[in-house]
């Protein structure tokens, strides 16, 4: 099933719908569209599991991550980005007092152990804006 044609079954609670609406209302444009798709996929997966999204726990969320990579064929990076959306959704639900605790608290960052942290200084794509993949030698400043 493609991302665009994924449909959400309406077996989730009105509170879960309130949490989703409250989360999405914070965003506009492309970000909102992307987050809306991520939540639609997650809510549909929860419906298939007969699970209300606000009742999900860490093992459920890790299973959803595996579902994204194994069954849907998402790359590890795409699955990680989708899980970050889910993580933000739950954090806001805690702040809004719709749930008591964040089930993503100890969740692995990404399925398959992929890291989303900053790249090392010697990685091919550096974040410093430099085009060079090799680290530059340190130069001492001279004081005048």
Coordinates of N, CA and C in Angstrom, one line a residue, residues 84-137:
X84 N 10.3 9.7 14.8 CA 10.5 10.9 15.5 C 9.2 11.7 15.5
X85 N 8.4 11.6 14.5 CA 7.1 12.3 14.5 C 6.2 11.7 15.6
X86 N 6.3 10.4 15.7 CA 5.5 9.7 16.7 C 6.0 10.1 18.1
X87 N 7.3 10.2 18.2 CA 7.8 10.6 19.5 C 7.4 12.0 19.9
X88 N 7.4 12.9 19.0 CA 6.9 14.3 19.2 C 5.4 14.3 19.5
X89 N 4.6 13.4 18.8 CA 3.2 13.3 19.1 C 2.9 12.9 20.6
X90 N 3.7 11.9 21.0 CA 3.5 11.5 22.4 C 4.0 12.5 23.4
X91 N 5.0 13.2 23.1 CA 5.5 14.2 24.1 C 4.5 15.3 24.3
X92 N 3.9 15.7 23.2 CA 2.8 16.7 23.3 C 1.6 16.2 24.0
X93 N 1.3 14.9 23.8 CA 0.1 14.3 24.5 C 0.3 14.3 26.0
X94 N 1.6 14.1 26.4 CA 1.9 14.2 27.9 C 1.8 15.6 28.4
X95 N 2.3 16.6 27.6 CA 2.2 18.0 28.0 C 0.7 18.4 28.1
X96 N -0.1 17.9 27.1 CA -1.5 18.3 27.1 C -2.3 17.5 28.1
X97 N -1.6 16.6 28.9 CA -2.3 15.8 29.9 C -3.3 14.8 29.4
X98 N -3.1 14.3 28.1 CA -4.0 13.3 27.6 C -3.5 11.9 27.9
X99 N -2.2 11.8 28.2 CA -1.7 10.5 28.7 C -0.7 10.9 29.9
X100 N -0.5 9.9 30.8 CA 0.3 10.1 32.0 C 1.8 10.0 31.7
X101 N 2.2 9.2 30.8 CA 3.6 9.0 30.5 C 3.9 8.8 29.1
X102 N 5.1 9.1 28.7 CA 5.5 9.0 27.3 C 6.1 7.6 27.0
X103 N 5.4 6.9 26.1 CA 5.8 5.5 25.9 C 7.1 5.5 25.0
X104 N 7.5 6.6 24.5 CA 8.7 6.6 23.6 C 10.0 6.9 24.5
X105 N 9.8 7.1 25.8 CA 10.9 7.5 26.6 C 12.2 6.6 26.4
X106 N 12.1 5.3 26.5 CA 13.3 4.5 26.3 C 13.3 3.7 25.0
X107 N 12.5 4.2 24.1 CA 12.5 3.5 22.8 C 13.8 3.7 22.0
X108 N 14.2 2.7 21.3 CA 15.4 2.8 20.5 C 15.2 3.9 19.5
X109 N 16.2 4.7 19.2 CA 16.0 5.9 18.3 C 15.5 5.4 16.9
X110 N 16.0 4.4 16.4 CA 15.7 3.9 15.0 C 15.7 2.4 14.9
X111 N 14.8 1.9 14.1 CA 14.9 0.4 13.9 C 16.2 0.0 13.3
X112 N 16.7 -1.1 13.8 CA 18.0 -1.6 13.2 C 19.2 -0.9 13.8
X113 N 19.0 -0.1 14.8 CA 20.2 0.5 15.4 C 20.8 1.7 14.7
X114 N 20.1 2.2 13.6 CA 20.6 3.3 12.9 C 20.6 4.6 13.8
X115 N 21.7 5.3 13.7 CA 21.8 6.5 14.5 C 21.4 7.7 13.8
X116 N 20.7 8.6 14.5 CA 20.3 9.9 13.9 C 21.2 11.0 14.5
X117 N 22.2 10.7 15.2 CA 23.0 11.7 15.8 C 23.9 12.4 14.8
X118 N 24.7 13.4 15.2 CA 25.5 14.1 14.3 C 26.6 13.2 13.7
X119 N 27.0 13.5 12.5 CA 28.0 12.7 11.9 C 29.4 13.0 12.5
X120 N 30.3 12.1 12.3 CA 31.6 12.3 12.8 C 32.3 13.3 11.9
X121 N 33.4 13.9 12.4 CA 34.0 15.0 11.6 C 34.6 14.4 10.3
X122 N 34.9 13.1 10.3 CA 35.5 12.5 9.1 C 34.5 11.9 8.1
X123 N 33.2 12.0 8.4 CA 32.2 11.3 7.6 C 32.2 12.1 6.3
X124 N 31.7 11.5 5.2 CA 31.7 12.2 3.9 C 30.9 13.5 3.8
X125 N 29.8 13.5 4.5 CA 29.0 14.8 4.5 C 29.1 15.5 5.8
X126 N 30.0 16.5 5.9 CA 30.2 17.2 7.1 C 29.1 18.3 7.3
X127 N 28.8 18.6 8.5 CA 27.8 19.6 8.7 C 28.4 21.0 8.9
X128 N 29.7 21.1 8.8 CA 30.3 22.4 9.0 C 30.2 23.3 7.8
X129 N 29.7 22.8 6.7 CA 29.6 23.6 5.5 C 30.7 23.4 4.6
X130 N 31.7 22.7 5.0 CA 32.9 22.5 4.2 C 32.6 21.4 3.2
X131 N 33.2 21.5 2.0 CA 33.0 20.4 1.0 C 34.0 19.3 1.2
X132 N 35.1 19.5 1.9 CA 36.1 18.5 2.1 C 35.7 17.4 3.1
X133 N 36.0 16.2 2.7 CA 35.6 15.1 3.6 C 36.8 14.8 4.6
X134 N 38.0 15.3 4.3 CA 39.1 15.1 5.2 C 39.2 16.2 6.2
X135 N 39.5 15.8 7.5 CA 39.6 16.8 8.5 C 40.8 17.7 8.2
X136 N 40.7 19.0 8.5 CA 41.8 19.9 8.2 C 42.7 20.0 9.4
X137 N 44.0 20.2 9.2 CA 44.9 20.2 10.4 C 44.6 21.5 11.2

